[in-house]
Amino acid sequence: MNKPNLVRLARPRQQGFSLVELMVAMTIGFIVVAAVGYIYLSSRQSFRLTDNMSRMQENGRLAIETLARDVRMAGYVGCGNLQNATVNTIANAPVPVMSPAMAITGEDDSGAAVANYAGTTITRPAGDTVSVMGAFGGGVNLVGNLAPSNANIQINGNPYNFAVGDVLMVTNCTNADIFRPTNVSGGGTVTMAHSNATNTGNRIGSYGSDGVVLKMDRFTYFIGTNPAGKRALYRTNLAKGAPAPGDTEELVEDVWDMQIEYGQDTNGDGAADTYNDATAVGANWAQVVSARISLLLVSPENNIVPSLQTYNFNGAAVTAAAGDRRLFQVLGTTIAVRNRAP
C-alpha cells in the first residue's frame, strides 16, 4: 500500500513595518496623546475655575452674612428703639458712650497703611471700615439688688460667662445702664459688683424681674493683610475702647476691598432718603438707617482666567494688574438697621 507524500508548506517570511508605516503610526499616536492631554488640561482648568468660584462664593456668603447680622443689630438695647430708651454709660473711659450717634459709624479708606490692634500690627491695604455697637449676645434675667443705689446686681446663673472687665448692659427696654463688673461671684445666683474702680456714678434705671443683663460689643470691620500675605476681612471688638489680645480675628480670606455707603433719613420717616460715604455723613450718624456694602473678592489661586480681568467696582472700571490672572467678583447688599425702623 502506498503512503501519501506529506508536503510541508513553507511559512511565509515575516516582514517588519516600513519607515512610512512607523511614521504614520507614531503620528496617529501623537495625535491621540495630544487630544487626551488637551482634554485633561481643559478639564483640570475647568475644575480649578469651578473650585475657585465656589470658594469665592462661599467666602462672600460668609462675609455678607456676618456683616449683615451685626449691622442689623446696631443700637440694640434689649428691645424697642434706641431713640426711645434712656441709656446711661457709667463705665469709665475709654469705654465708648452708647448713643444713637455711636450705634453705627464708619470711616472711608483714608490710605492709612497700618492698624495696630492689641499690639499686633495688621497691614490695612485698602477699604472702608464700619463700626457697630449694641448688645449682640443673649440676656440673663435679674433676680435681686435692683434699686439704682445698689453697687451690685444679681442674675439667675451665668450661662454666657460674664467676667470681670466685660462691658455689660442692664436694661428693661425703657432704661439701660452700661457698666463694667469689678467682681463676679459663682453659684446659682450670681452677684456682679460694679464699684467706682471701673465705673462712675449710679444706675439710673429701677429694674424688676423683667430686666436683663446683656454683653455690649462694638465691632469694627476692616480689610487687613493676614500673615500669609493675603487680604482678608477682619473684625475687632472695641467695646472697651481698645482691643485686648484675642479681640481681633480674621473672618474671611481673599476679600480684596470693601466700600460702604450709608442710607440717611433726613426727614424722620425711617426710610433712607440719600446714600453717602462716611465723609459725607459727617456728624449725622444718628440719621443712618441702612448700609450699602460692596465687597470685592478674589480667587484663592492665580492663573485662573486666560487674560487680565476688567471689573466694575466702586463706580469705576478696574483692570487687574499685570500678571494678576485671578478671578475677581463683586458682591453687594443693602442692610437695614432694625433698631432705626419706624
CSV table of C-alpha atoms in Angstrom, one decimal:
chain,number,residue,atom,x,y,z
A,1,MET,CA,0.0,0.0,0.0
A,2,ASN,CA,1.4,3.3,-1.0
A,3,LYS,CA,1.7,6.0,1.7
A,4,PRO,CA,0.6,9.6,0.7
A,5,ASN,CA,3.5,12.0,0.5
A,6,LEU,CA,3.2,14.8,3.0
A,7,VAL,CA,4.3,18.1,1.6
A,8,ARG,CA,5.4,20.7,4.3
A,9,LEU,CA,4.2,24.1,3.3
A,10,ALA,CA,6.8,26.7,3.7
A,11,ARG,CA,6.0,29.5,6.1
A,12,PRO,CA,5.8,33.0,4.7
A,13,ARG,CA,8.8,35.1,5.6
A,14,GLN,CA,8.0,37.7,8.4
A,15,GLN,CA,8.4,41.3,7.3
A,16,GLY,CA,8.7,44.4,9.6
A,17,PHE,CA,6.9,47.8,9.2
A,18,SER,CA,8.2,50.2,6.7
A,19,LEU,CA,9.5,53.5,7.8
A,20,VAL,CA,6.4,55.2,6.3
A,21,GLU,CA,4.1,52.9,8.3
A,22,LEU,CA,6.1,53.6,11.5
A,23,MET,CA,5.8,57.4,10.9
A,24,VAL,CA,2.1,57.2,10.3
A,25,ALA,CA,1.5,55.1,13.4
A,26,MET,CA,3.7,57.5,15.5
A,27,THR,CA,1.8,60.5,14.1
A,28,ILE,CA,-1.6,58.9,15.0
A,29,GLY,CA,-0.2,58.1,18.5
A,30,PHE,CA,0.9,61.6,19.0
A,31,ILE,CA,-2.4,63.0,17.9
A,32,VAL,CA,-4.2,60.7,20.3
A,33,VAL,CA,-1.9,61.6,23.2
A,34,ALA,CA,-2.2,65.3,22.4
A,35,ALA,CA,-6.0,65.0,22.3
A,36,VAL,CA,-6.1,63.2,25.6
A,37,GLY,CA,-3.7,65.8,27.1
A,38,TYR,CA,-5.7,68.6,25.8
A,39,ILE,CA,-8.9,67.1,27.3
A,40,TYR,CA,-7.1,66.6,30.6
A,41,LEU,CA,-5.7,70.1,30.8
A,42,SER,CA,-9.1,71.6,29.8
A,43,SER,CA,-10.8,69.5,32.4
A,44,ARG,CA,-8.3,70.5,35.0
A,45,GLN,CA,-8.6,74.2,34.2
A,46,SER,CA,-12.4,73.9,34.3
A,47,PHE,CA,-12.2,72.2,37.7
A,48,ARG,CA,-9.8,74.9,39.0
A,49,LEU,CA,-12.2,77.6,37.7
A,50,THR,CA,-15.2,76.0,39.3
A,51,ASP,CA,-13.4,75.2,42.5
A,52,ASN,CA,-12.2,78.8,42.9
A,53,MET,CA,-15.6,80.3,42.0
A,54,SER,CA,-17.2,78.0,44.7
A,55,ARG,CA,-14.7,79.1,47.3
A,56,MET,CA,-15.2,82.8,46.4
A,57,GLN,CA,-19.0,82.5,46.6
A,58,GLU,CA,-18.7,80.7,50.0
A,59,ASN,CA,-16.3,83.4,51.3
A,60,GLY,CA,-18.7,86.1,50.0
A,61,ARG,CA,-21.7,84.5,51.6
A,62,LEU,CA,-20.0,84.2,55.0
A,63,ALA,CA,-18.7,87.8,54.9
A,64,ILE,CA,-22.1,89.2,53.9
A,65,GLU,CA,-24.0,87.2,56.5
A,66,THR,CA,-21.6,88.1,59.3
A,67,LEU,CA,-21.7,91.8,58.4
A,68,ALA,CA,-25.5,91.8,57.9
A,69,ARG,CA,-26.1,90.2,61.3
A,70,ASP,CA,-24.2,92.8,63.2
A,71,VAL,CA,-25.3,95.8,61.1
A,72,ARG,CA,-29.0,94.9,61.6
A,73,MET,CA,-28.4,94.7,65.4
A,74,ALA,CA,-26.6,98.1,65.7
A,75,GLY,CA,-28.1,100.0,68.6
A,76,TYR,CA,-29.9,97.1,70.1
A,77,VAL,CA,-30.6,97.7,73.8
A,78,GLY,CA,-32.7,94.7,74.6
A,79,CYS,CA,-35.9,95.7,72.8
A,80,GLY,CA,-37.6,98.8,71.4
A,81,ASN,CA,-35.7,101.6,69.7
A,82,LEU,CA,-32.5,103.2,70.9
A,83,GLN,CA,-34.0,106.6,70.3
A,84,ASN,CA,-36.9,105.8,72.7
A,85,ALA,CA,-34.7,104.5,75.5
A,86,THR,CA,-32.7,106.4,78.1
A,87,VAL,CA,-29.2,104.9,78.0
A,88,ASN,CA,-26.6,105.8,80.7
A,89,THR,CA,-23.0,104.8,80.4
A,90,ILE,CA,-21.4,104.6,83.9
A,91,ALA,CA,-18.4,102.6,82.7
A,92,ASN,CA,-15.3,104.7,82.8
A,93,ALA,CA,-13.5,105.8,79.7
A,94,PRO,CA,-12.2,104.6,77.3
A,95,VAL,CA,-15.4,102.6,77.1
A,96,PRO,CA,-17.4,104.3,74.3
A,97,VAL,CA,-20.6,106.1,75.3
A,98,MET,CA,-23.6,104.4,73.8
A,99,SER,CA,-25.8,106.8,71.9
A,100,PRO,CA,-27.7,107.0,68.6
A,101,ALA,CA,-24.7,108.6,67.1
A,102,MET,CA,-22.4,105.7,68.1
A,103,ALA,CA,-24.7,102.8,67.2
A,104,ILE,CA,-23.2,102.7,63.7
A,105,THR,CA,-20.3,104.7,62.4
A,106,GLY,CA,-17.7,104.3,59.6
A,107,GLU,CA,-14.5,105.6,58.1
A,108,ASP,CA,-13.6,106.0,54.4
A,109,ASP,CA,-10.5,104.5,53.0
A,110,SER,CA,-8.1,107.1,54.3
A,111,GLY,CA,-4.9,105.4,52.9
A,112,ALA,CA,-3.7,104.5,56.4
A,113,ALA,CA,-1.2,101.8,55.9
A,114,VAL,CA,-1.2,100.1,59.3
A,115,ALA,CA,-3.8,99.5,62.0
A,116,ASN,CA,-2.4,98.5,65.4
A,117,TYR,CA,-4.7,96.2,67.4
A,118,ALA,CA,-3.7,94.8,70.8
A,119,GLY,CA,0.0,95.1,70.0
A,120,THR,CA,-0.4,93.3,66.7
A,121,THR,CA,0.4,95.2,63.5
A,122,ILE,CA,-2.0,94.4,60.8
A,123,THR,CA,-1.4,96.0,57.4
A,124,ARG,CA,-4.6,97.7,56.2
A,125,PRO,CA,-4.1,98.0,52.4
A,126,ALA,CA,-7.5,99.3,51.3
A,127,GLY,CA,-11.2,99.5,52.1
A,128,ASP,CA,-13.6,101.4,54.3
A,129,THR,CA,-14.4,100.4,57.9
A,130,VAL,CA,-17.7,100.1,59.6
A,131,SER,CA,-18.3,100.0,63.4
A,132,VAL,CA,-21.5,98.8,65.1
A,133,MET,CA,-22.3,99.0,68.8
A,134,GLY,CA,-25.0,97.1,70.7
A,135,ALA,CA,-26.0,94.2,72.8
A,136,PHE,CA,-25.4,91.3,70.4
A,137,GLY,CA,-25.5,88.3,72.8
A,138,GLY,CA,-28.1,86.6,74.9
A,139,GLY,CA,-29.5,88.1,78.1
A,140,VAL,CA,-29.9,86.8,81.7
A,141,ASN,CA,-32.8,87.9,83.9
A,142,LEU,CA,-32.3,89.9,87.1
A,143,VAL,CA,-33.3,88.3,90.4
A,144,GLY,CA,-32.1,90.8,93.1
A,145,ASN,CA,-30.5,94.1,94.2
A,146,LEU,CA,-32.5,96.0,91.6
A,147,ALA,CA,-32.6,99.6,93.1
A,148,PRO,CA,-30.4,102.2,91.4
A,149,SER,CA,-28.4,102.9,94.6
A,150,ASN,CA,-27.0,99.3,94.8
A,151,ALA,CA,-23.4,98.8,93.8
A,152,ASN,CA,-24.2,95.3,92.5
A,153,ILE,CA,-26.9,93.3,90.8
A,154,GLN,CA,-27.9,89.7,90.9
A,155,ILE,CA,-28.7,87.4,87.9
A,156,ASN,CA,-30.1,83.9,87.6
A,157,GLY,CA,-26.9,82.0,86.8
A,158,ASN,CA,-24.1,82.9,84.3
A,159,PRO,CA,-24.7,81.0,81.1
A,160,TYR,CA,-22.8,83.5,79.0
A,161,ASN,CA,-19.7,83.6,81.2
A,162,PHE,CA,-19.8,87.3,82.1
A,163,ALA,CA,-16.5,88.1,83.6
A,164,VAL,CA,-14.7,91.0,85.4
A,165,GLY,CA,-13.9,93.7,82.9
A,166,ASP,CA,-16.6,92.9,80.4
A,167,VAL,CA,-18.8,95.7,79.2
A,168,LEU,CA,-22.3,94.8,80.2
A,169,MET,CA,-25.7,96.4,79.9
A,170,VAL,CA,-28.7,96.1,82.3
A,171,THR,CA,-31.9,97.1,80.6
A,172,ASN,CA,-35.7,96.9,80.8
A,173,CYS,CA,-36.2,98.5,77.3
A,174,THR,CA,-37.0,101.8,78.8
A,175,ASN,CA,-33.8,102.5,80.8
A,176,ALA,CA,-30.4,101.0,80.2
A,177,ASP,CA,-27.1,101.3,82.2
A,178,ILE,CA,-23.8,100.2,80.8
A,179,PHE,CA,-21.2,99.2,83.3
A,180,ARG,CA,-18.1,97.0,83.9
A,181,PRO,CA,-18.2,94.5,86.7
A,182,THR,CA,-15.4,94.6,89.2
A,183,ASN,CA,-16.4,91.2,90.8
A,184,VAL,CA,-18.5,88.3,89.6
A,185,SER,CA,-19.4,85.6,92.1
A,186,GLY,CA,-20.2,82.0,91.4
A,187,GLY,CA,-23.2,79.8,92.3
A,188,GLY,CA,-26.8,79.7,91.1
A,189,THR,CA,-27.5,83.3,91.9
A,190,VAL,CA,-24.6,85.4,90.6
A,191,THR,CA,-23.7,88.7,92.2
A,192,MET,CA,-21.9,91.3,90.0
A,193,ALA,CA,-20.4,94.3,91.7
A,194,HIS,CA,-19.7,97.4,89.8
A,195,SER,CA,-17.7,99.7,92.1
A,196,ASN,CA,-16.2,103.0,91.2
A,197,ALA,CA,-12.9,101.3,90.3
A,198,THR,CA,-14.1,101.0,86.7
A,199,ASN,CA,-17.4,102.9,86.9
A,200,THR,CA,-18.6,106.4,87.7
A,201,GLY,CA,-22.0,107.3,89.2
A,202,ASN,CA,-25.1,105.2,89.9
A,203,ARG,CA,-27.5,103.4,87.7
A,204,ILE,CA,-30.5,105.4,86.6
A,205,GLY,CA,-32.9,102.6,86.0
A,206,SER,CA,-35.1,100.8,88.5
A,207,TYR,CA,-35.3,97.3,87.3
A,208,GLY,CA,-37.7,94.5,88.1
A,209,SER,CA,-37.6,90.8,87.2
A,210,ASP,CA,-38.2,91.8,83.6
A,211,GLY,CA,-34.8,93.4,83.5
A,212,VAL,CA,-31.9,91.6,81.7
A,213,VAL,CA,-28.2,91.8,81.6
A,214,LEU,CA,-26.5,91.6,78.1
A,215,LYS,CA,-22.9,91.9,76.9
A,216,MET,CA,-22.1,95.0,75.0
A,217,ASP,CA,-19.9,94.8,71.9
A,218,ARG,CA,-18.5,97.4,69.5
A,219,PHE,CA,-17.4,95.5,66.4
A,220,THR,CA,-15.2,97.2,63.7
A,221,TYR,CA,-14.9,95.5,60.4
A,222,PHE,CA,-11.9,96.3,58.1
A,223,ILE,CA,-9.7,94.8,55.3
A,224,GLY,CA,-6.3,93.7,56.6
A,225,THR,CA,-3.4,91.6,55.3
A,226,ASN,CA,-3.0,88.3,57.1
A,227,PRO,CA,0.3,86.5,57.9
A,228,ALA,CA,0.1,84.7,54.6
A,229,GLY,CA,0.2,88.0,52.7
A,230,LYS,CA,-3.4,87.8,51.6
A,231,ARG,CA,-6.1,90.4,52.1
A,232,ALA,CA,-8.9,89.3,54.4
A,233,LEU,CA,-11.9,90.7,56.2
A,234,TYR,CA,-11.1,91.3,59.9
A,235,ARG,CA,-13.2,92.1,62.9
A,236,THR,CA,-12.1,93.7,66.2
A,237,ASN,CA,-14.1,94.4,69.3
A,238,LEU,CA,-13.6,97.9,70.6
A,239,ALA,CA,-16.2,97.8,73.4
A,240,LYS,CA,-13.5,98.5,76.0
A,241,GLY,CA,-12.1,101.4,73.9
A,242,ALA,CA,-9.1,99.3,72.8
A,243,PRO,CA,-9.0,95.7,71.9
A,244,ALA,CA,-7.5,93.1,74.2
A,245,PRO,CA,-5.5,90.1,73.0
A,246,GLY,CA,-7.9,87.8,71.1
A,247,ASP,CA,-10.4,90.6,70.3
A,248,THR,CA,-9.2,90.9,66.7
A,249,GLU,CA,-9.9,88.0,64.4
A,250,GLU,CA,-9.6,87.2,60.8
A,251,LEU,CA,-13.1,86.2,59.4
A,252,VAL,CA,-12.8,85.6,55.7
A,253,GLU,CA,-9.7,85.3,53.5
A,254,ASP,CA,-9.4,86.7,50.0
A,255,VAL,CA,-11.6,89.8,50.5
A,256,TRP,CA,-9.7,92.3,48.4
A,257,ASP,CA,-11.7,95.5,49.1
A,258,MET,CA,-14.8,96.8,50.9
A,259,GLN,CA,-16.7,100.0,50.1
A,260,ILE,CA,-19.7,101.3,52.1
A,261,GLU,CA,-22.4,103.9,51.6
A,262,TYR,CA,-24.8,104.8,54.4
A,263,GLY,CA,-28.5,105.5,53.9
A,264,GLN,CA,-29.5,108.7,55.7
A,265,ASP,CA,-33.0,109.5,56.8
A,266,THR,CA,-33.1,113.3,56.5
A,267,ASN,CA,-36.9,113.8,57.1
A,268,GLY,CA,-37.5,111.5,60.0
A,269,ASP,CA,-39.8,109.0,58.3
A,270,GLY,CA,-37.5,106.0,58.9
A,271,ALA,CA,-36.5,105.5,55.3
A,272,ALA,CA,-33.3,106.3,53.6
A,273,ASP,CA,-33.5,109.5,51.5
A,274,THR,CA,-29.9,109.5,50.3
A,275,TYR,CA,-26.8,107.3,50.3
A,276,ASN,CA,-23.5,108.8,51.2
A,277,ASP,CA,-20.0,107.7,52.1
A,278,ALA,CA,-18.7,108.1,55.6
A,279,THR,CA,-17.1,111.5,54.9
A,280,ALA,CA,-20.3,112.9,53.5
A,281,VAL,CA,-22.3,111.6,56.5
A,282,GLY,CA,-20.1,113.7,58.7
A,283,ALA,CA,-21.5,114.1,62.2
A,284,ASN,CA,-25.0,112.9,61.3
A,285,TRP,CA,-24.6,109.2,62.2
A,286,ALA,CA,-27.9,109.2,64.1
A,287,GLN,CA,-29.6,109.6,60.7
A,288,VAL,CA,-28.2,106.4,59.3
A,289,VAL,CA,-30.9,103.8,58.8
A,290,SER,CA,-29.1,101.4,56.4
A,291,ALA,CA,-25.8,100.5,54.9
A,292,ARG,CA,-25.0,99.6,51.3
A,293,ILE,CA,-21.9,97.3,51.4
A,294,SER,CA,-19.9,96.2,48.3
A,295,LEU,CA,-17.2,93.5,48.7
A,296,LEU,CA,-14.6,92.7,46.1
A,297,LEU,CA,-13.4,89.1,46.3
A,298,VAL,CA,-10.6,87.4,44.6
A,299,SER,CA,-9.9,83.7,43.8
A,300,PRO,CA,-7.5,81.9,46.1
A,301,GLU,CA,-5.3,80.9,43.2
A,302,ASN,CA,-3.7,82.8,40.3
A,303,ASN,CA,-3.8,81.9,36.6
A,304,ILE,CA,-7.5,81.2,36.7
A,305,VAL,CA,-8.6,83.4,33.8
A,306,PRO,CA,-6.8,83.5,30.4
A,307,SER,CA,-6.3,87.2,30.4
A,308,LEU,CA,-6.4,90.2,32.8
A,309,GLN,CA,-9.9,90.7,34.1
A,310,THR,CA,-11.7,94.0,34.0
A,311,TYR,CA,-14.4,94.5,36.6
A,312,ASN,CA,-16.6,97.4,37.8
A,313,PHE,CA,-16.2,98.3,41.5
A,314,ASN,CA,-16.9,101.5,43.4
A,315,GLY,CA,-18.3,103.2,40.3
A,316,ALA,CA,-15.2,102.6,38.1
A,317,ALA,CA,-13.9,100.0,35.7
A,318,VAL,CA,-10.7,98.4,37.0
A,319,THR,CA,-8.3,96.2,35.2
A,320,ALA,CA,-6.2,93.7,37.2
A,321,ALA,CA,-2.5,94.4,37.5
A,322,ALA,CA,0.0,92.8,35.1
A,323,GLY,CA,0.5,89.2,35.8
A,324,ASP,CA,-2.6,89.0,38.0
A,325,ARG,CA,-4.9,86.5,36.4
A,326,ARG,CA,-7.0,85.8,39.4
A,327,LEU,CA,-10.8,85.8,39.2
A,328,PHE,CA,-12.5,88.9,40.7
A,329,GLN,CA,-16.1,89.0,41.8
A,330,VAL,CA,-18.2,91.8,43.3
A,331,LEU,CA,-20.9,91.1,45.9
A,332,GLY,CA,-23.2,93.7,47.3
A,333,THR,CA,-26.0,94.0,49.7
A,334,THR,CA,-28.1,96.7,51.4
A,335,ILE,CA,-28.8,96.1,55.1
A,336,ALA,CA,-31.4,97.9,57.2
A,337,VAL,CA,-30.7,98.9,60.8
A,338,ARG,CA,-33.7,97.3,62.5
A,339,ASN,CA,-33.5,99.5,65.6
A,340,ARG,CA,-33.9,102.5,63.4
A,341,ALA,CA,-37.0,101.1,61.6
A,342,PRO,CA,-40.3,103.0,62.3
